[in-house]
Amino acid sequence: QYDHQLFLNTVVPPGGDAAVLRLKHPRTGEDTGRGLALTTDGNHRWCALDPRQGTALVVAEAVANLACVGARPLGLVNCLNFGNPEHPEVMWQLSEAIDGMAEACRVLDVPVVGGNVSLYNESRGANIDPSPVVGVVGRAERLERRPPTPVLVDGTDVVVLGAEPRNLDGSAWAWARGHGDGEPPALDLVAHTDLVVLVRDLVARGLVVAAHDGADGLGVALAEMAAAGGVGLELPEGLDHTWLFSESPSVVVVGVAPEHRDQVLAAASDSGVSARLLGTAGGDRLVAPGLVDLRVDDLTRAWRNLANKLSDIRSD
């Protein structure tokens, strides 16, 4: 937060998938040509359904966020926020969350270098949902250009990488409608590794101009990208609200210049990662036939107004 306000070493400011700083030599101050990427992530909804799986998903999301800016994870710190550990169910949640974090970190090759706990958290006499938060730092080996950001760029092809989720359990959509049961998104850590390695490689080769993970839902990711870029997109026929709002950290939306589309699709095929062309960014509407038809101006206004309301709430 401090560095980007002074325009010192910030390449990508906070607010995207991950912030990126120029990595300078600690003694000479010379630019090393590498970047330092940082992200923090948490999802109490996933962890309320299954603290072990939910925490593993949070780690996976953080690693995907780093991949979207071309960075490989170097280390993880955590803050484990839970209710009263004197209650057996809360101690079980804490134990399961730690095991889930450990499992994900082993497969994704992320050392845990520090952390802390915040326990005895209650709201109106009830224990809070298990809410572990992780912070992960990574390194981009070649910072030759500004990394991709979660923005739709006019004229680019929009491709979704990874297995598209089909489960609304634990999603913001479900919880907004009072559905708080079920199982969190599926997570295949080996397949997730293949995805993040692919995305890092595409970013390093300069083959994508935009990237955004789908941990909040593909529809939400596309809406955020449209609002940030002021550009619309018409999605293909046959999608449903489950496709729009199912959440998964193991899916990434990328924007690709037309001349690089075949290379990106070939790289995905070689990596064993599914890829689907969603359309070409352009126009002034975000359209999912039969589901959504929104003016980008209205979408952007709603997005900014919500951000302002949240800022007002924090200041109060």
XYZ file of C-alpha atoms in Angstrom, residues 56-289:
234
model
C -6.536 -25.968 0.601
C -8.694 -24.028 -1.878
C -7.570 -20.728 -0.345
C -3.916 -21.706 -0.813
C -4.673 -22.768 -4.392
C -6.332 -19.414 -5.092
C -3.294 -17.511 -3.808
C -0.961 -19.522 -6.050
C -3.278 -18.900 -9.027
C -3.276 -15.173 -8.286
C 0.513 -15.134 -8.419
C 0.487 -17.119 -11.667
C -1.750 -14.480 -13.259
C 1.127 -11.995 -12.950
C 3.764 -14.552 -13.907
C 5.111 -15.280 -10.422
C 6.164 -18.532 -8.762
C 5.355 -18.785 -5.017
C 8.260 -18.486 -2.580
C 6.599 -18.610 0.826
C 3.339 -18.392 2.746
C 2.266 -16.807 6.003
C -1.118 -17.258 7.604
C -3.578 -15.876 10.111
C -5.871 -18.597 11.455
C -9.107 -16.939 12.575
C -11.407 -19.261 14.514
C -13.928 -19.376 17.323
C -13.454 -20.755 20.822
C -10.967 -23.670 20.650
C -12.326 -24.976 23.969
C -15.328 -26.124 21.930
C -14.491 -29.497 20.355
C -15.979 -28.592 16.981
C -13.802 -25.460 16.750
C -10.631 -27.347 17.678
C -11.560 -29.852 14.953
C -11.971 -27.004 12.455
C -8.556 -25.603 13.392
C -6.868 -29.012 13.082
C -8.536 -29.732 9.741
C -7.597 -26.312 8.344
C -3.939 -26.798 9.239
C -3.926 -30.235 7.596
C -5.563 -28.815 4.460
C -3.018 -26.019 4.282
C -0.142 -28.453 4.728
C -1.438 -30.781 2.021
C -1.861 -27.976 -0.510
C 1.511 -26.436 0.292
C 3.317 -29.756 -0.156
C 1.827 -30.393 -3.595
C 2.134 -26.781 -4.768
C 5.667 -26.488 -3.328
C 5.000 -23.496 -1.075
C 6.887 -23.392 2.250
C 5.021 -21.971 5.244
C 7.428 -19.442 6.746
C 5.292 -17.888 9.467
C 1.833 -17.316 10.845
C -0.333 -16.624 13.847
C -3.745 -17.430 15.270
C -6.736 -15.340 16.306
C -8.966 -17.454 18.512
C -12.061 -17.015 20.702
C -13.777 -14.999 17.968
C -17.537 -14.878 18.412
C -20.430 -12.915 16.982
C -23.579 -12.535 19.081
C -22.497 -15.465 21.220
C -21.807 -17.824 18.310
C -18.431 -18.945 16.999
C -17.385 -17.347 13.718
C -17.002 -19.504 10.663
C -13.454 -20.850 10.261
C -11.726 -18.030 8.379
C -8.042 -18.744 7.670
C -6.272 -16.075 5.623
C -3.020 -16.650 3.762
C -0.484 -14.215 2.395
C 1.829 -15.543 -0.315
C 4.867 -13.868 -1.829
C 6.249 -14.921 -5.197
C 8.864 -13.971 -7.762
C 8.539 -13.216 -11.457
C 11.821 -14.242 -13.014
C 11.558 -11.970 -16.055
C 9.863 -8.625 -15.578
C 10.438 -7.499 -19.154
C 6.966 -6.009 -19.538
C 4.056 -5.012 -17.349
C 2.292 -8.207 -16.223
C -1.286 -8.875 -17.317
C -4.079 -7.284 -15.301
C -7.756 -8.328 -14.893
C -9.004 -6.016 -17.659
C -10.866 -6.778 -20.894
C -8.989 -5.288 -23.837
C -10.910 -4.399 -26.986
C -10.266 -6.810 -29.854
C -8.647 -9.562 -27.789
C -9.874 -13.146 -27.724
C -11.122 -14.261 -24.321
C -10.171 -17.812 -23.328
C -11.024 -19.763 -20.180
C -8.294 -22.153 -19.003
C -8.931 -25.073 -16.660
C -11.875 -27.285 -15.817
C -14.966 -25.076 -15.711
C -16.743 -25.528 -12.342
C -20.299 -26.850 -12.032
C -21.043 -26.587 -8.307
C -22.787 -23.662 -6.605
C -22.229 -24.953 -3.045
C -20.276 -22.437 -0.999
C -20.611 -19.730 -3.631
C -21.580 -16.133 -2.918
C -24.635 -16.747 -5.124
C -25.786 -19.631 -2.930
C -25.133 -17.873 0.377
C -27.000 -14.751 -0.773
C -30.031 -17.015 -1.165
C -29.680 -18.707 2.219
C -28.101 -21.939 0.963
C -25.251 -22.580 3.387
C -24.875 -26.355 3.030
C -23.150 -28.728 0.628
C -19.546 -29.253 -0.367
C -16.952 -26.651 -1.397
C -15.537 -26.584 -4.933
C -13.599 -29.641 -6.036
C -9.813 -29.351 -5.985
C -7.342 -31.516 -7.899
C -3.969 -30.223 -6.718
C -2.038 -31.958 -9.511
C -4.312 -30.454 -12.184
C -4.079 -27.097 -10.410
C -0.297 -27.289 -10.599
C -0.514 -27.896 -14.355
C -2.787 -24.864 -14.720
C -0.615 -22.419 -12.773
C 2.557 -23.590 -14.525
C 0.825 -23.019 -17.880
C -0.408 -19.547 -16.908
C 3.026 -18.524 -15.611
C 4.587 -19.684 -18.876
C 2.051 -17.800 -21.010
C 2.678 -14.625 -19.019
C 6.467 -14.996 -19.230
C 6.249 -15.447 -23.010
C 4.058 -12.388 -23.400
C 1.211 -14.376 -24.959
C -1.592 -12.971 -22.762
C -2.524 -9.347 -22.192
C -5.050 -9.977 -19.411
C -5.543 -12.649 -16.751
C -7.974 -13.177 -13.885
C -8.731 -16.238 -11.753
C -12.269 -17.559 -11.397
C -12.305 -18.108 -7.645
C -15.297 -15.755 -7.321
C -17.101 -17.261 -10.321
C -16.484 -16.915 -14.042
C -19.394 -14.518 -14.450
C -18.054 -12.316 -11.675
C -14.526 -12.439 -13.115
C -15.776 -11.371 -16.551
C -17.938 -8.621 -15.043
C -14.935 -7.269 -13.119
C -12.787 -7.360 -16.238
C -15.474 -5.611 -18.299
C -15.932 -2.895 -15.682
C -12.187 -2.349 -15.334
C -11.626 -2.146 -19.095
C -14.821 -0.405 -20.146
C -15.251 -3.082 -22.818
C -18.006 -5.651 -23.295
C -18.179 -9.286 -24.371
C -20.858 -11.551 -25.840
C -20.597 -15.053 -24.424
C -21.588 -18.168 -26.389
C -25.050 -19.717 -26.294
C -25.846 -22.517 -23.873
C -24.403 -21.164 -20.632
C -26.457 -21.173 -17.449
C -26.352 -19.449 -14.075
C -24.377 -22.365 -12.626
C -21.574 -21.624 -15.105
C -21.699 -17.921 -14.218
C -21.584 -18.258 -10.437
C -19.789 -21.534 -9.622
C -16.492 -20.758 -7.910
C -13.106 -22.405 -8.390
C -9.500 -21.256 -8.068
C -8.542 -23.770 -10.764
C -9.881 -21.771 -13.689
C -8.343 -18.639 -15.219
C -9.709 -16.210 -17.804
C -7.086 -14.799 -20.164
C -7.201 -12.172 -22.881
C -5.160 -13.052 -25.955
C -4.228 -11.042 -29.034
C -5.678 -12.808 -32.119
C -2.224 -13.544 -33.516
C -1.333 -15.457 -30.328
C -4.578 -17.411 -29.917
C -3.391 -20.578 -31.634
C -0.182 -20.600 -29.588
C -2.135 -20.290 -26.342
C -4.553 -23.064 -27.283
C -1.675 -25.307 -28.367
C 0.211 -24.666 -25.125
C -2.901 -25.563 -23.129
C -3.341 -28.776 -25.098
C 0.317 -29.717 -24.579
C -0.086 -29.117 -20.830
C -3.235 -31.202 -20.577
C -5.244 -28.130 -19.518
C -8.688 -27.633 -21.036
C -9.251 -24.371 -22.904
C -12.334 -22.776 -24.423
C -12.680 -19.645 -26.535
C -15.479 -17.515 -25.080
C -15.516 -14.747 -27.669
C -13.834 -11.497 -28.636
C -13.887 -8.497 -26.313
C -15.646 -5.473 -27.737
C -18.797 -3.405 -27.724
C -20.570 -1.770 -24.829
C -22.522 -4.706 -23.356
C -21.754 -7.842 -21.346
C -24.113 -10.507 -22.693
C -24.782 -14.101 -21.711
C -27.692 -15.057 -24.006
